[in-house]
Amino acid sequence: MSVTAVVGLQWGDEAKGKFVDLLSPQADIVARFNGGDNAGHTVINQFGTFKLRLTPNGFTSPKTACVIGPGVVVNPTTLIDEIDMIQRTGIDLQDRLWISPRCHLVMPYHRLLEGIYEEAKGAARTGTTSRGIGPVFADKVSYNGIRFYDLSVEETFKSRLRMQLAIKNPILQAVGVEPLEFEQVFHDTLAQYARLKAFVREPFGMVQETLARGGDLLLEGAQGALLDNNWGTYPYCTASITLAGGACAGLGIAPQRISRVVGVAKAYTTRVGAGPMPSELLDQTGEKIQQAGREFGTVTGRPRRCGWFDAALVRFTCQLNGVTELALTKLDVLDELPSIKLCLSYRLPGAGERLWHYWELDAEQLAACQPVYTEMEGWGQRTTSVREFQSLPVQAQAYVRKVEELVSTPVRYVSVGPERNSTIHL
Ligand code: GDP
Ligand code: IMO
Ligand code: MG
């Protein structure tokens, strides 16, 4: 039996989707436990190319159950579109998709409120994915949320929605946004619930039974450790817990059950949205990486900021997550660079020669700090078709070994292309 968590070690988009897909054929259950449709996970396998926001990436394996745990917030419109898209390819989700009735719904006012917050913040905006994620989690923790449970009894939903609109509409109106019509939201949401109802059932019992009989579970993290609400670059972060530990609460499994934590990190760094990124490259090398890596957001299409691999950050996020093995992705993107840097630590202007850790610094200090680099020779050869570690150019092997040493975690997989099989197993 194994319970494997797959989590992002940087600012998201590390290629978690690819690794969940790669590991899913063995899994009895693949479960999402955090985030919402702010996630965009790309999968390329023999069934096609999929960009999933909410559906766990086990749906192409016929015997795998796909679970959306209580820690996930669900935008019903996105989920219905996704289910339709998957069923159109001939893959059946009936009886295989489970949505916890404890999941909170992203309501139309959440996206409107987020727009108001971002606008008011001006230059200091977070640069969110505009999916209403911050406001829906704010309602959840302040006992103002609406869950699938609440939709199952019409009268309950009616009174909760009325109360929420009584609070939200005056805020919308105060900044010149059209208030929401109760009847419209009520009927639209119930119509969406009617589409999803067959999948809404608590997965806890099924998950526990699978654990008891020694089955395999795969936990699909969304976002990355540096976007975590506690440990990320607050307020340039997301609203949920993005760490392996978040899977325990977000799905309902005990911590000692998690036997493997696969930490996914790109061989360089990217970030979409605002906030500090010490190793960011604002030059032609950054542009080269952006072009070679096709670094444009899956959800918003925004260009991703690019920079060198930040070993100081990834060492920290391996510790935070208890990573047992690394999946180093997109190594092929560095193929053409003559030399490659890795960030080791930081210096703060005016603080002398002292080296600083990420966890000692707030977002603003991190933005001001100067990265300390080591430099390595590039390999100047295509690696996309390589499948054995020993067949990689020696400089690429040295680069992977250097990453391993700097973050004190073994590399188990090296990814050299987006397809499931473009992977080197170490
Ligand atoms: P996720 O959110 O962590 O699942 O990652 P995304 O799917 O948002 O972004 C990763 C992108 O990189 C996707 O477009 C993948 O198809 C692509 N990708 C994954 N692994 C590799 C790789 O090793 N090399 C290259 N060139 N692209 C990759
Ligand atoms: P996956 O799962 C990359 C970022 C946004 C923004 C911040 C807050 O595909 O790796 P939010 O909409 O969550 O309130 O935005 O978090 N962000 C992501 N960046 N990948 C993601 O998910 C992200 N989910 C949120 O860009 O900076
Ligand atoms: Mg993504």
Tab-separated table of C-alpha atoms and ligand atoms in Angstrom:
chain	number	residue	atom	x	y	z
A	1	MET	CA	0.000	0.000	0.000
A	2	SER	CA	1.155	3.502	-0.559
A	3	VAL	CA	-0.255	6.943	-0.142
A	4	THR	CA	1.660	9.351	-2.329
A	5	ALA	CA	1.249	13.103	-2.231
A	6	VAL	CA	2.343	15.072	-5.303
A	7	VAL	CA	2.976	18.703	-4.408
A	8	GLY	CA	4.445	21.816	-6.024
A	9	LEU	CA	7.643	23.189	-4.490
A	10	GLN	CA	7.714	26.610	-6.135
A	11	TRP	CA	4.988	29.078	-7.213
A	12	GLY	CA	2.760	26.568	-9.012
A	13	ASP	CA	2.774	25.155	-12.563
A	14	GLU	CA	5.710	22.851	-11.792
A	15	ALA	CA	4.043	20.068	-13.868
A	16	LYS	CA	2.240	18.348	-11.000
A	17	GLY	CA	-0.458	17.276	-13.477
A	18	LYS	CA	2.083	15.370	-15.560
A	19	PHE	CA	3.367	13.465	-12.515
A	20	VAL	CA	-0.072	12.673	-11.123
A	21	ASP	CA	-0.948	11.298	-14.560
A	22	LEU	CA	2.296	9.317	-14.697
A	23	LEU	CA	1.647	7.701	-11.303
A	24	SER	CA	-2.140	7.296	-11.691
A	25	PRO	CA	-2.363	3.920	-13.491
A	26	GLN	CA	-1.427	2.184	-10.203
A	27	ALA	CA	-3.771	4.273	-8.070
A	28	ASP	CA	-7.127	3.147	-6.696
A	29	ILE	CA	-7.946	6.747	-5.857
A	30	VAL	CA	-6.639	10.096	-7.062
A	31	ALA	CA	-7.810	12.948	-4.862
A	32	ARG	CA	-7.625	16.724	-4.935
A	33	PHE	CA	-7.498	18.233	-1.451
A	34	ASN	CA	-6.948	21.978	-1.860
A	35	GLY	CA	-7.505	25.002	-4.072
A	36	GLY	CA	-10.169	25.288	-6.721
A	37	ASP	CA	-10.335	26.180	-10.380
A	38	ASN	CA	-7.385	28.532	-9.949
A	39	ALA	CA	-5.382	25.368	-10.687
A	40	GLY	CA	-4.596	24.367	-14.263
A	41	HIS	CA	-2.983	20.954	-14.619
A	42	THR	CA	-1.856	19.833	-18.067
A	43	VAL	CA	-1.786	16.174	-18.984
A	44	ILE	CA	-0.576	14.713	-22.263
A	45	ASN	CA	-0.987	10.953	-22.613
A	46	GLN	CA	-2.291	8.377	-25.112
A	47	PHE	CA	-5.861	9.645	-24.568
A	48	GLY	CA	-5.084	13.213	-25.589
A	49	THR	CA	-4.182	16.581	-24.091
A	50	PHE	CA	-6.184	17.755	-21.085
A	51	LYS	CA	-6.016	20.947	-19.049
A	52	LEU	CA	-7.811	20.202	-15.807
A	53	ARG	CA	-8.771	22.647	-13.089
A	54	LEU	CA	-10.868	20.558	-10.738
A	55	THR	CA	-11.094	16.956	-11.913
A	56	PRO	CA	-8.378	14.785	-10.355
A	57	ASN	CA	-5.968	13.439	-12.956
A	58	GLY	CA	-6.793	9.753	-12.644
A	59	PHE	CA	-9.783	9.775	-14.974
A	60	THR	CA	-7.978	8.118	-17.893
A	61	SER	CA	-7.388	4.950	-15.804
A	62	PRO	CA	-10.739	3.096	-15.837
A	63	LYS	CA	-10.499	1.623	-12.332
A	64	THR	CA	-9.331	4.778	-10.583
A	65	ALA	CA	-11.797	6.717	-8.446
A	66	CYS	CA	-11.463	10.507	-8.723
A	67	VAL	CA	-12.157	12.315	-5.482
A	68	ILE	CA	-12.687	16.006	-4.816
A	69	GLY	CA	-12.139	16.311	-1.075
A	70	PRO	CA	-13.725	18.813	1.355
A	71	GLY	CA	-10.651	21.081	1.189
A	72	VAL	CA	-11.429	21.997	-2.421
A	73	VAL	CA	-13.707	24.888	-3.397
A	74	VAL	CA	-15.818	24.114	-6.435
A	75	ASN	CA	-16.949	26.451	-9.162
A	76	PRO	CA	-19.889	24.430	-10.527
A	77	THR	CA	-19.682	26.008	-13.995
A	78	THR	CA	-16.053	24.926	-14.391
A	79	LEU	CA	-16.695	21.428	-13.091
A	80	ILE	CA	-19.701	20.834	-15.351
A	81	ASP	CA	-17.703	22.019	-18.391
A	82	GLU	CA	-14.860	19.715	-17.425
A	83	ILE	CA	-17.083	16.672	-16.884
A	84	ASP	CA	-18.719	17.306	-20.289
A	85	MET	CA	-15.318	17.683	-21.932
A	86	ILE	CA	-14.061	14.397	-20.453
A	87	GLN	CA	-17.237	12.452	-21.246
A	88	ARG	CA	-17.063	13.697	-24.864
A	89	THR	CA	-13.754	11.865	-25.249
A	90	GLY	CA	-15.601	8.637	-24.383
A	91	ILE	CA	-14.191	8.348	-20.839
A	92	ASP	CA	-16.942	7.513	-18.359
A	93	LEU	CA	-16.948	9.290	-14.987
A	94	GLN	CA	-20.230	7.832	-13.749
A	95	ASP	CA	-19.658	6.050	-10.416
A	96	ARG	CA	-15.992	7.116	-10.482
A	97	LEU	CA	-16.171	10.797	-9.583
A	98	TRP	CA	-16.854	11.717	-5.965
A	99	ILE	CA	-17.440	15.285	-4.818
A	100	SER	CA	-17.585	15.804	-1.078
A	101	PRO	CA	-20.824	17.543	-0.019
A	102	ARG	CA	-18.576	19.510	2.353
A	103	CYS	CA	-16.988	21.350	-0.589
A	104	HIS	CA	-17.803	25.042	-0.649
A	105	LEU	CA	-19.162	26.559	-3.841
A	106	VAL	CA	-17.666	29.515	-5.605
A	107	MET	CA	-20.685	31.796	-6.023
A	108	PRO	CA	-21.012	34.608	-8.594
A	109	TYR	CA	-20.425	37.252	-5.910
A	110	HIS	CA	-17.024	35.781	-5.010
A	111	ARG	CA	-15.538	36.645	-8.372
A	112	LEU	CA	-17.107	40.123	-8.297
A	113	LEU	CA	-15.752	40.812	-4.805
A	114	GLU	CA	-12.302	39.653	-5.802
A	115	GLY	CA	-12.355	42.088	-8.720
A	116	ILE	CA	-13.210	44.897	-6.280
A	117	TYR	CA	-10.368	43.980	-3.908
A	118	GLU	CA	-7.808	43.709	-6.692
A	119	GLU	CA	-8.904	47.026	-8.223
A	120	ALA	CA	-8.760	48.795	-4.842
A	121	LYS	CA	-5.244	47.493	-4.182
A	122	GLY	CA	-3.995	49.012	-7.443
A	123	ALA	CA	-0.266	48.454	-7.881
A	124	ALA	CA	-0.203	46.277	-4.746
A	125	ARG	CA	-2.670	43.763	-6.201
A	126	THR	CA	-1.986	40.049	-5.799
A	127	GLY	CA	-2.526	39.321	-9.466
A	128	THR	CA	-4.962	36.502	-8.780
A	129	THR	CA	-6.439	34.114	-11.319
A	130	SER	CA	-9.795	35.992	-10.901
A	131	ARG	CA	-11.648	32.808	-9.918
A	132	GLY	CA	-13.006	34.203	-6.634
A	133	ILE	CA	-10.730	31.942	-4.589
A	134	GLY	CA	-9.776	34.435	-1.837
A	135	PRO	CA	-13.397	35.505	-1.157
A	136	VAL	CA	-14.804	31.951	-1.156
A	137	PHE	CA	-12.210	30.810	1.403
A	138	ALA	CA	-12.852	33.995	3.430
A	139	ASP	CA	-16.559	33.065	3.570
A	140	LYS	CA	-15.659	29.490	4.455
A	141	VAL	CA	-13.551	30.384	7.485
A	142	SER	CA	-15.990	33.063	8.650
A	143	TYR	CA	-18.970	30.639	8.513
A	144	ASN	CA	-20.592	32.376	5.573
A	145	GLY	CA	-19.991	29.740	2.946
A	146	ILE	CA	-22.445	27.712	0.885
A	147	ARG	CA	-21.663	23.995	0.565
A	148	PHE	CA	-23.145	21.238	-1.560
A	149	TYR	CA	-24.847	20.040	1.636
A	150	ASP	CA	-26.744	23.331	1.765
A	151	LEU	CA	-28.039	22.828	-1.769
A	152	SER	CA	-29.575	19.474	-0.962
A	153	VAL	CA	-32.319	21.177	1.074
A	154	GLU	CA	-33.896	23.973	-0.970
A	155	GLU	CA	-35.134	25.922	2.049
A	156	THR	CA	-31.671	25.918	3.625
A	157	PHE	CA	-30.089	27.141	0.419
A	158	LYS	CA	-32.768	29.804	0.014
A	159	SER	CA	-32.186	31.302	3.440
A	160	ARG	CA	-28.372	31.114	3.204
A	161	LEU	CA	-28.339	32.734	-0.216
A	162	ARG	CA	-30.754	35.464	0.855
A	163	MET	CA	-28.554	36.273	3.824
A	164	GLN	CA	-25.382	36.354	1.740
A	165	LEU	CA	-26.923	38.601	-0.896
A	166	ALA	CA	-28.154	40.922	1.862
A	167	ILE	CA	-24.502	41.310	2.901
A	168	LYS	CA	-22.828	41.237	-0.504
A	169	ASN	CA	-25.163	43.319	-2.664
A	170	PRO	CA	-24.689	46.570	-0.701
A	171	ILE	CA	-20.918	46.166	-1.069
A	172	LEU	CA	-21.243	45.631	-4.820
A	173	GLN	CA	-23.563	48.617	-5.151
A	174	ALA	CA	-21.274	50.870	-3.095
A	175	VAL	CA	-18.585	50.560	-5.773
A	176	GLY	CA	-20.983	50.810	-8.696
A	177	VAL	CA	-21.300	47.096	-9.485
A	178	GLU	CA	-24.767	45.796	-10.429
A	179	PRO	CA	-26.286	43.834	-7.489
A	180	LEU	CA	-27.092	40.155	-8.017
A	181	GLU	CA	-30.701	39.007	-8.455
A	182	PHE	CA	-31.717	36.441	-5.861
A	183	GLU	CA	-34.014	34.491	-8.224
A	184	GLN	CA	-31.394	34.245	-10.933
A	185	VAL	CA	-28.593	33.024	-8.665
A	186	PHE	CA	-30.956	30.667	-6.840
A	187	HIS	CA	-32.257	28.971	-10.003
A	188	ASP	CA	-28.909	28.903	-11.816
A	189	THR	CA	-27.207	27.278	-8.839
A	190	LEU	CA	-29.946	24.690	-8.370
A	191	ALA	CA	-29.792	23.844	-12.083
A	192	GLN	CA	-26.035	23.314	-11.731
A	193	TYR	CA	-26.575	21.205	-8.635
A	194	ALA	CA	-29.010	19.020	-10.582
A	195	ARG	CA	-26.181	18.322	-13.068
A	196	LEU	CA	-23.643	17.471	-10.356
A	197	LYS	CA	-25.875	15.747	-7.808
A	198	ALA	CA	-25.081	12.209	-9.003
A	199	PHE	CA	-21.420	12.779	-8.112
A	200	VAL	CA	-21.971	14.505	-4.762
A	201	ARG	CA	-21.389	11.956	-2.001
A	202	GLU	CA	-18.940	11.919	0.875
A	203	PRO	CA	-15.800	9.958	-0.134
A	204	PHE	CA	-14.517	9.479	3.449
A	205	GLY	CA	-15.862	5.921	3.863
A	206	MET	CA	-14.564	4.817	0.467
A	207	VAL	CA	-11.144	6.368	1.178
A	208	GLN	CA	-10.930	4.632	4.565
A	209	GLU	CA	-11.935	1.280	3.089
A	210	THR	CA	-9.284	1.637	0.411
A	211	LEU	CA	-6.674	2.409	3.078
A	212	ALA	CA	-7.816	-0.550	5.183
A	213	ARG	CA	-7.408	-3.009	2.318
A	214	GLY	CA	-3.962	-1.658	1.450
A	215	GLY	CA	-4.935	0.208	-1.731
A	216	ASP	CA	-2.959	2.976	-3.435
A	217	LEU	CA	-3.903	6.607	-3.063
A	218	LEU	CA	-2.515	9.532	-4.978
A	219	LEU	CA	-3.022	13.005	-3.564
A	220	GLU	CA	-2.905	15.740	-6.195
A	221	GLY	CA	-1.750	19.047	-4.782
A	222	ALA	CA	-2.691	22.305	-6.455
A	223	GLN	CA	-0.584	25.495	-6.506
A	224	GLY	CA	2.871	25.440	-4.895
A	225	ALA	CA	4.440	25.744	-1.451
A	226	LEU	CA	5.429	29.382	-1.994
A	227	LEU	CA	1.766	30.248	-2.594
A	228	ASP	CA	0.695	28.588	0.665
A	229	ASN	CA	-1.469	30.823	2.842
A	230	ASN	CA	0.759	30.350	5.923
A	231	TRP	CA	4.213	29.921	4.402
A	232	GLY	CA	3.991	31.578	1.006
A	233	THR	CA	4.896	35.146	0.129
A	234	TYR	CA	1.825	36.625	1.855
A	235	PRO	CA	-0.157	38.609	0.673
A	236	TYR	CA	1.098	37.429	-2.726
A	237	CYS	CA	-0.141	33.904	-2.160
A	238	THR	CA	-3.295	31.856	-2.459
A	239	ALA	CA	-6.058	31.149	0.047
A	240	SER	CA	-5.576	27.449	0.713
A	241	ILE	CA	-2.981	25.120	2.201
A	242	THR	CA	-0.793	23.880	-0.613
A	243	LEU	CA	1.450	21.550	1.417
A	244	ALA	CA	1.407	17.758	1.750
A	245	GLY	CA	0.130	18.285	5.310
A	246	GLY	CA	-2.903	20.029	3.805
A	247	ALA	CA	-3.970	16.700	2.323
A	248	CYS	CA	-4.725	15.337	5.789
A	249	ALA	CA	-7.358	17.944	6.596
A	250	GLY	CA	-8.408	18.547	2.999
A	251	LEU	CA	-9.240	14.920	2.334
A	252	GLY	CA	-9.604	13.362	5.778
A	253	ILE	CA	-6.624	11.040	6.160
A	254	ALA	CA	-4.206	10.742	9.063
A	255	PRO	CA	-0.659	12.151	8.644
A	256	GLN	CA	1.138	8.828	9.245
A	257	ARG	CA	-0.709	7.341	6.267
A	258	ILE	CA	1.272	9.439	3.794
A	259	SER	CA	4.249	7.287	2.854
A	260	ARG	CA	5.685	9.187	-0.119
A	261	VAL	CA	5.829	12.862	-0.906
A	262	VAL	CA	6.839	13.603	-4.490
A	263	GLY	CA	7.930	17.241	-4.650
A	264	VAL	CA	7.679	18.675	-8.150
A	265	ALA	CA	10.052	21.511	-9.077
A	266	LYS	CA	11.022	23.012	-12.405
A	267	ALA	CA	14.720	23.038	-13.269
A	268	TYR	CA	14.341	26.837	-13.147
A	269	THR	CA	11.780	29.105	-11.459
A	270	THR	CA	8.548	30.637	-12.717
A	271	ARG	CA	5.874	32.730	-11.140
A	272	VAL	CA	2.599	34.083	-12.498
A	273	GLY	CA	1.068	37.032	-10.673
A	274	ALA	CA	2.704	39.593	-8.404
A	275	GLY	CA	5.099	39.186	-5.493
A	276	PRO	CA	8.792	38.709	-4.794
A	277	MET	CA	10.901	36.330	-6.880
A	278	PRO	CA	14.583	36.738	-5.981
A	279	SER	CA	16.053	34.808	-8.925
A	280	GLU	CA	13.864	36.472	-11.574
A	281	LEU	CA	15.591	37.245	-14.890
A	282	LEU	CA	14.447	40.461	-16.508
A	283	ASP	CA	16.772	40.034	-19.480
A	284	GLN	CA	17.108	38.039	-22.693
A	285	THR	CA	17.909	34.829	-20.801
A	286	GLY	CA	14.577	35.159	-18.972
A	287	GLU	CA	12.830	35.652	-22.321
A	288	LYS	CA	14.622	32.633	-23.784
A	289	ILE	CA	13.429	30.441	-20.924
A	290	GLN	CA	9.910	31.834	-21.285
A	291	GLN	CA	9.834	31.008	-25.008
A	292	ALA	CA	11.515	27.601	-24.734
A	293	GLY	CA	9.308	26.592	-21.798
A	294	ARG	CA	6.121	28.108	-23.303
A	295	GLU	CA	5.631	29.830	-20.003
A	296	PHE	CA	2.106	31.173	-20.308
A	297	GLY	CA	-0.507	30.472	-17.617
A	298	THR	CA	-2.903	27.533	-18.161
A	299	VAL	CA	-5.837	29.341	-16.505
A	300	THR	CA	-5.297	32.985	-17.458
A	301	GLY	CA	-2.857	32.859	-20.402
A	302	ARG	CA	-0.672	35.420	-18.587
A	303	PRO	CA	3.083	35.223	-19.302
A	304	ARG	CA	4.928	33.548	-16.434
A	305	ARG	CA	7.935	35.370	-14.972
A	306	CYS	CA	11.079	33.254	-15.340
A	307	GLY	CA	14.344	32.969	-13.408
A	308	TRP	CA	17.110	30.638	-12.245
A	309	PHE	CA	16.466	27.639	-10.018
A	310	ASP	CA	16.296	28.880	-6.432
A	311	ALA	CA	17.808	26.143	-4.283
A	312	ALA	CA	17.346	28.192	-1.114
A	313	LEU	CA	13.592	28.150	-1.685
A	314	VAL	CA	13.290	24.535	-2.775
A	315	ARG	CA	15.409	23.291	0.132
A	316	PHE	CA	12.966	25.066	2.439
A	317	THR	CA	9.851	23.764	0.667
A	318	CYS	CA	11.248	20.196	0.754
A	319	GLN	CA	11.525	20.570	4.527
A	320	LEU	CA	8.008	22.026	4.795
A	321	ASN	CA	6.489	19.140	2.840
A	322	GLY	CA	8.709	16.298	4.032
A	323	VAL	CA	9.570	15.561	0.411
A	324	THR	CA	10.903	12.013	0.003
A	325	GLU	CA	11.768	12.351	-3.684
A	326	LEU	CA	12.052	15.130	-6.221
A	327	ALA	CA	10.592	15.291	-9.715
A	328	LEU	CA	12.757	17.824	-11.546
A	329	THR	CA	10.817	19.043	-14.575
A	330	LYS	CA	11.431	20.882	-17.832
A	331	LEU	CA	15.175	20.204	-17.857
A	332	ASP	CA	14.953	20.329	-21.673
A	333	VAL	CA	14.058	24.025	-21.479
A	334	LEU	CA	17.640	24.771	-20.378
A	335	ASP	CA	19.180	22.813	-23.299
A	336	GLU	CA	20.428	25.819	-25.223
A	337	LEU	CA	21.803	27.964	-22.417
A	338	PRO	CA	25.627	28.285	-22.389
A	339	SER	CA	25.730	28.555	-18.604
A	340	ILE	CA	23.206	28.134	-15.826
A	341	LYS	CA	22.987	29.677	-12.371
A	342	LEU	CA	21.481	28.334	-9.162
A	343	CYS	CA	20.550	30.581	-6.250
A	344	LEU	CA	22.130	29.430	-2.974
A	345	SER	CA	21.049	32.071	-0.505
A	346	TYR	CA	20.302	35.778	-0.100
A	347	ARG	CA	22.011	38.954	1.120
A	348	LEU	CA	20.031	41.908	2.378
A	349	PRO	CA	21.221	45.360	1.291
A	350	GLY	CA	22.747	47.154	4.279
A	351	ALA	CA	22.968	43.963	6.375
A	352	GLY	CA	26.598	43.129	5.569
A	353	GLU	CA	27.794	39.701	4.506
A	354	ARG	CA	25.212	37.712	6.448
A	355	LEU	CA	23.318	35.113	4.428
A	356	TRP	CA	19.553	34.880	4.933
A	357	HIS	CA	16.995	32.105	4.688
A	358	TYR	CA	13.592	32.551	3.031
A	359	TRP	CA	11.801	31.796	6.283
A	360	GLU	CA	13.475	34.697	8.079
A	361	LEU	CA	12.148	37.224	5.588
A	362	ASP	CA	8.824	38.871	4.847
A	363	ALA	CA	7.679	39.358	1.236
A	364	GLU	CA	8.991	42.919	1.127
A	365	GLN	CA	12.428	41.954	2.435
A	366	LEU	CA	12.537	39.068	0.007
A	367	ALA	CA	11.817	41.492	-2.834
A	368	ALA	CA	14.786	43.631	-1.760
A	369	CYS	CA	17.286	40.829	-1.221
A	370	GLN	CA	20.147	39.964	-3.556
A	371	PRO	CA	20.529	36.355	-4.592
A	372	VAL	CA	23.891	34.621	-4.148
A	373	TYR	CA	24.539	32.338	-7.131
A	374	THR	CA	26.741	29.488	-8.175
A	375	GLU	CA	27.265	28.998	-11.911
A	376	MET	CA	27.508	25.804	-13.932
A	377	GLU	CA	28.333	24.988	-17.525
A	378	GLY	CA	25.372	24.368	-19.881
A	379	TRP	CA	25.159	21.277	-22.134
A	380	GLY	CA	24.136	22.761	-25.472
A	381	GLN	CA	22.379	19.581	-26.659
A	382	ARG	CA	18.763	18.465	-26.967
A	383	THR	CA	17.678	16.203	-24.126
A	384	THR	CA	14.004	15.610	-25.076
A	385	SER	CA	14.547	12.090	-26.384
A	386	VAL	CA	16.804	10.931	-23.515
A	387	ARG	CA	15.270	8.216	-21.282
A	388	GLU	CA	18.303	7.081	-19.220
A	389	PHE	CA	20.097	9.292	-16.737
A	390	GLN	CA	23.520	8.100	-17.984
A	391	SER	CA	22.582	9.188	-21.519
A	392	LEU	CA	22.133	12.816	-20.466
A	393	PRO	CA	25.063	15.112	-21.324
A	394	VAL	CA	27.531	15.065	-18.410
A	395	GLN	CA	26.862	18.730	-17.664
A	396	ALA	CA	23.121	17.991	-17.351
A	397	GLN	CA	23.867	15.064	-15.037
A	398	ALA	CA	26.069	17.371	-12.957
A	399	TYR	CA	23.270	19.948	-12.827
A	400	VAL	CA	20.750	17.378	-11.533
A	401	ARG	CA	23.258	16.136	-8.939
A	402	LYS	CA	23.936	19.727	-7.846
A	403	VAL	CA	20.202	20.324	-7.317
A	404	GLU	CA	20.023	17.149	-5.251
A	405	GLU	CA	22.955	18.233	-3.106
A	406	LEU	CA	21.699	21.786	-2.587
A	407	VAL	CA	18.185	20.789	-1.576
A	408	SER	CA	19.261	17.656	0.352
A	409	THR	CA	16.644	15.477	-1.350
A	410	PRO	CA	17.111	12.687	-3.925
A	411	VAL	CA	15.913	13.283	-7.487
A	412	ARG	CA	13.726	10.343	-8.534
A	413	TYR	CA	12.421	11.658	-11.848
A	414	VAL	CA	13.756	14.053	-14.460
A	415	SER	CA	11.217	15.352	-16.957
A	416	VAL	CA	12.446	16.271	-20.448
A	417	GLY	CA	9.150	16.901	-22.247
A	418	PRO	CA	5.423	17.343	-21.548
A	419	GLU	CA	4.296	13.812	-22.494
A	420	ARG	CA	3.867	11.126	-19.858
A	421	ASN	CA	6.757	9.066	-21.251
A	422	SER	CA	9.219	11.956	-21.643
A	423	THR	CA	10.564	11.049	-18.251
A	424	ILE	CA	13.824	9.670	-16.870
A	425	HIS	CA	13.415	7.383	-13.838
A	426	LEU	CA	16.432	7.369	-11.518
B	1	GDP	P1	0.845	22.096	-12.992
B	1	GDP	O1	-0.105	23.180	-12.695
B	1	GDP	O2	1.894	21.941	-11.937
B	1	GDP	O3	0.192	20.782	-13.313
B	1	GDP	O4	1.640	22.543	-14.314
B	1	GDP	P2	0.985	23.188	-15.642
B	1	GDP	O5	0.302	22.123	-16.404
B	1	GDP	O6	0.217	24.408	-15.305
B	1	GDP	O7	2.300	23.694	-16.386
B	1	GDP	C1	3.308	22.836	-16.797
B	1	GDP	C2	3.494	22.991	-18.322
B	1	GDP	O8	4.734	22.427	-18.723
B	1	GDP	C3	2.430	22.253	-19.118
B	1	GDP	O9	2.169	22.975	-20.293
B	1	GDP	C4	3.104	20.922	-19.435
B	1	GDP	O10	2.578	20.300	-20.607
B	1	GDP	C5	4.523	21.345	-19.642
B	1	GDP	N1	5.548	20.347	-19.277
B	1	GDP	C6	5.504	19.437	-18.276
B	1	GDP	N2	6.685	18.791	-18.157
B	1	GDP	C7	7.493	19.294	-19.121
B	1	GDP	C8	8.845	19.053	-19.489
B	1	GDP	O11	9.572	18.251	-18.897
B	1	GDP	N3	9.350	19.778	-20.532
B	1	GDP	C9	8.597	20.691	-21.204
B	1	GDP	N4	9.177	21.351	-22.203
B	1	GDP	N5	7.312	20.950	-20.874
B	1	GDP	C10	6.779	20.278	-19.838
B	2	IMO	P1	-1.483	25.186	-10.321
B	2	IMO	O1	-2.237	24.170	-9.507
B	2	IMO	C1	0.340	29.133	-10.607
B	2	IMO	C2	-1.363	32.288	-8.075
B	2	IMO	C3	-1.969	33.451	-8.842
B	2	IMO	C4	-1.699	34.572	-7.858
B	2	IMO	C5	-1.938	33.895	-6.510
B	2	IMO	C6	-3.334	34.092	-5.939
B	2	IMO	O2	-1.833	25.171	-11.765
B	2	IMO	O3	-0.033	25.121	-10.045
B	2	IMO	P2	-5.672	33.004	-6.544
B	2	IMO	O4	-6.441	33.003	-7.814
B	2	IMO	O5	-5.323	31.647	-6.056
B	2	IMO	O6	-6.305	33.837	-5.477
B	2	IMO	O7	-4.297	33.758	-6.923
B	2	IMO	O8	-1.721	32.517	-6.728
B	2	IMO	N1	-1.871	30.952	-8.449
B	2	IMO	C7	-1.220	30.090	-9.240
B	2	IMO	N2	-0.058	30.220	-9.922
B	2	IMO	N3	-0.308	27.953	-10.607
B	2	IMO	C8	-1.453	27.794	-9.913
B	2	IMO	O9	-2.073	26.590	-9.789
B	2	IMO	C9	-1.976	28.901	-9.215
B	2	IMO	N4	-3.062	29.097	-8.448
B	2	IMO	C10	-2.987	30.337	-7.977
B	2	IMO	O10	-1.311	33.675	-10.069
B	2	IMO	O11	-0.355	34.955	-7.916
B	3	MG	MG	-0.853	24.951	-13.546
